[in-house]
mmCIF file of C-alpha atoms in Angstrom:
data_model
loop_
_atom_site.group_PDB
_atom_site.id
_atom_site.type_symbol
_atom_site.label_atom_id
_atom_site.label_comp_id
_atom_site.label_asym_id
_atom_site.label_seq_id
_atom_site.Cartn_x
_atom_site.Cartn_y
_atom_site.Cartn_z
ATOM 1 C CA MET A 1 0.000 0.000 0.000
ATOM 2 C CA THR A 2 1.449 3.361 -0.955
ATOM 3 C CA ARG A 3 1.500 6.301 1.436
ATOM 4 C CA SER A 4 -1.236 8.157 -0.400
ATOM 5 C CA ALA A 5 -3.396 5.055 -0.741
ATOM 6 C CA SER A 6 -3.212 4.030 2.920
ATOM 7 C CA ILE A 7 -5.680 6.603 4.220
ATOM 8 C CA ASP A 8 -7.915 6.132 1.166
ATOM 9 C CA GLU A 9 -8.020 2.379 1.824
ATOM 10 C CA ILE A 10 -8.828 2.940 5.473
ATOM 11 C CA ALA A 11 -11.563 5.421 4.548
ATOM 12 C CA ARG A 12 -13.186 2.833 2.284
ATOM 13 C CA SER A 13 -12.976 0.144 4.951
ATOM 14 C CA LEU A 14 -14.579 2.413 7.573
ATOM 15 C CA ASN A 15 -17.679 2.381 5.348
ATOM 16 C CA GLY A 16 -19.418 5.622 6.201
ATOM 17 C CA LEU A 17 -17.810 6.483 9.553
ATOM 18 C CA GLU A 18 -15.789 9.233 7.924
ATOM 19 C CA PRO A 19 -17.430 12.607 8.584
ATOM 20 C CA PRO A 20 -18.496 14.177 5.266
ATOM 21 C CA TRP A 21 -16.621 17.381 6.120
ATOM 22 C CA LEU A 22 -13.288 15.648 6.850
ATOM 23 C CA PRO A 23 -10.811 16.972 4.255
ATOM 24 C CA ALA A 24 -8.534 14.790 2.176
ATOM 25 C CA TYR A 25 -5.041 16.008 2.993
ATOM 26 C CA ASP A 26 -2.086 15.487 0.654
ATOM 27 C CA MET A 27 -0.032 12.857 2.443
ATOM 28 C CA ARG A 28 2.601 12.819 -0.315
ATOM 29 C CA ALA A 29 3.259 16.504 0.302
ATOM 30 C CA TYR A 30 3.443 15.828 4.038
ATOM 31 C CA ALA A 31 5.912 12.955 3.515
ATOM 32 C CA ALA A 32 8.057 15.247 1.344
ATOM 33 C CA LYS A 33 7.926 17.914 4.062
ATOM 34 C CA VAL A 34 9.005 15.407 6.721
ATOM 35 C CA ASP A 35 11.798 14.229 4.428
ATOM 36 C CA SER A 36 13.088 17.759 3.900
ATOM 37 C CA GLU A 37 12.893 18.731 7.574
ATOM 38 C CA CYS A 38 13.985 15.627 9.462
ATOM 39 C CA GLY A 39 17.716 16.361 9.358
ATOM 40 C CA TYR A 40 18.956 12.781 9.107
ATOM 41 C CA SER A 41 21.722 11.932 6.651
ATOM 42 C CA SER A 42 20.989 8.205 6.648
ATOM 43 C CA GLU A 43 18.296 7.115 4.186
ATOM 44 C CA MET A 44 17.217 4.428 6.641
ATOM 45 C CA MET A 45 16.667 7.006 9.390
ATOM 46 C CA VAL A 46 14.753 9.265 6.989
ATOM 47 C CA ALA A 47 12.544 6.322 5.997
ATOM 48 C CA LEU A 48 11.904 5.481 9.661
ATOM 49 C CA GLU A 49 10.940 9.086 10.386
ATOM 50 C CA ILE A 50 8.571 9.224 7.411
ATOM 51 C CA ASN A 51 7.023 5.864 8.348
ATOM 52 C CA THR A 52 6.526 7.025 11.935
ATOM 53 C CA ARG A 53 4.868 10.263 10.881
ATOM 54 C CA MET A 54 2.638 8.520 8.325
ATOM 55 C CA PHE A 55 1.587 6.006 10.985
ATOM 56 C CA GLU A 56 0.680 8.912 13.278
ATOM 57 C CA GLU A 57 -1.427 10.425 10.476
ATOM 58 C CA VAL A 58 -3.319 7.166 9.926
ATOM 59 C CA VAL A 59 -3.954 6.816 13.675
ATOM 60 C CA ALA A 60 -5.184 10.427 13.918
ATOM 61 C CA TYR A 61 -7.457 9.861 10.908
ATOM 62 C CA VAL A 62 -8.994 6.783 12.548
ATOM 63 C CA HIS A 63 -9.407 8.667 15.849
ATOM 64 C CA LEU A 64 -11.226 11.497 14.059
ATOM 65 C CA CYS A 65 -13.562 9.056 12.319
ATOM 66 C CA GLY A 66 -14.235 7.241 15.589
ATOM 67 C CA ALA A 67 -14.875 10.439 17.520
ATOM 68 C CA PHE A 68 -17.414 11.792 15.054
ATOM 69 C CA GLY A 69 -18.853 8.480 13.810
ATOM 70 C CA SER A 70 -22.176 7.029 14.909
ATOM 71 C CA MET A 71 -21.449 3.727 16.596
ATOM 72 C CA HIS A 72 -21.958 1.810 19.808
ATOM 73 C CA PRO A 73 -19.614 2.489 22.728
ATOM 74 C CA SER A 74 -16.277 0.810 22.151
ATOM 75 C CA THR A 75 -13.085 0.490 24.143
ATOM 76 C CA ALA A 76 -11.238 1.110 20.862
ATOM 77 C CA ARG A 77 -12.628 4.633 20.662
ATOM 78 C CA GLN A 78 -9.995 7.014 22.032
ATOM 79 C CA TYR A 79 -11.815 10.347 21.603
ATOM 80 C CA GLU A 80 -15.405 11.450 22.009
ATOM 81 C CA CYS A 81 -17.143 14.432 20.447
ATOM 82 C CA VAL A 82 -18.708 16.569 23.181
ATOM 83 C CA ARG A 83 -19.589 19.603 21.043
ATOM 84 C CA ASN A 84 -20.755 19.033 17.496
ATOM 85 C CA GLY A 85 -21.607 22.562 16.371
ATOM 86 C CA ARG A 86 -21.003 23.000 12.668
ATOM 87 C CA ALA A 87 -19.688 26.558 13.077
ATOM 88 C CA GLU A 88 -17.054 25.386 15.586
ATOM 89 C CA ILE A 89 -16.038 22.492 13.362
ATOM 90 C CA ASP A 90 -15.781 24.786 10.335
ATOM 91 C CA ASP A 91 -13.639 27.194 12.350
ATOM 92 C CA VAL A 92 -11.213 24.417 13.314
ATOM 93 C CA LEU A 93 -11.099 23.162 9.719
ATOM 94 C CA ALA A 94 -10.367 26.664 8.426
ATOM 95 C CA HIS A 95 -7.670 27.227 11.044
ATOM 96 C CA ASN A 96 -5.981 23.895 10.272
ATOM 97 C CA ALA A 97 -6.102 24.597 6.524
ATOM 98 C CA THR A 98 -4.003 27.752 6.952
ATOM 99 C CA GLY A 99 -0.871 25.706 7.543
ATOM 100 C CA ALA A 100 1.527 25.044 4.684
ATOM 101 C CA CYS A 101 0.833 21.321 4.929
ATOM 102 C CA PRO A 102 -2.282 20.502 6.995
ATOM 103 C CA THR A 103 -2.353 17.151 8.762
ATOM 104 C CA TYR A 104 -4.801 14.888 10.565
ATOM 105 C CA THR A 105 -2.612 15.001 13.680
ATOM 106 C CA GLY A 106 -2.865 18.790 13.642
ATOM 107 C CA LEU A 107 -6.615 18.634 13.088
ATOM 108 C CA LEU A 108 -7.091 16.173 15.956
ATOM 109 C CA ALA A 109 -4.985 18.359 18.262
ATOM 110 C CA SER A 110 -7.028 21.429 17.298
ATOM 111 C CA PHE A 111 -10.321 19.676 18.064
ATOM 112 C CA VAL A 112 -8.974 18.627 21.471
ATOM 113 C CA ASP A 113 -7.531 22.087 22.201
ATOM 114 C CA ARG A 114 -10.884 23.707 21.407
ATOM 115 C CA GLY A 115 -12.755 21.266 23.649
ATOM 116 C CA ILE A 116 -14.744 19.725 20.802
ATOM 117 C CA LEU A 117 -13.172 16.315 21.403
ATOM 118 C CA VAL A 118 -12.133 14.811 24.713
ATOM 119 C CA ARG A 119 -10.080 11.741 25.473
ATOM 120 C CA CYS A 120 -12.253 8.785 26.463
ATOM 121 C CA ALA A 121 -11.753 7.293 29.887
ATOM 122 C CA PRO A 122 -9.898 3.965 29.746
ATOM 123 C CA GLY A 123 -12.380 1.126 29.505
#
């Protein structure tokens, strides 16, 4: 599975849990950004850094889908939506989109910082 396909594949497998407003971020651009900024001279270390960051993006994407998706309570769910106002969500989306390379980890952090999502209590 390629980097850009990984989130697309996950989105298809989540079958409707993805919020309709969740943007499709350019993960290739993000991987290139990580590559240019990581500072390692070893290709293996660069690859490990990119893999780690891409894994974090996939995890954040799944957390966002779980937090906003309609489903039964689950111990796998790490975040819960406590405020679902469209204006607040749009504001967070707009703020996150101002970055040079928006990410799902940044979006998740913004939702938590604004109090829209909270961490679920351990099951």
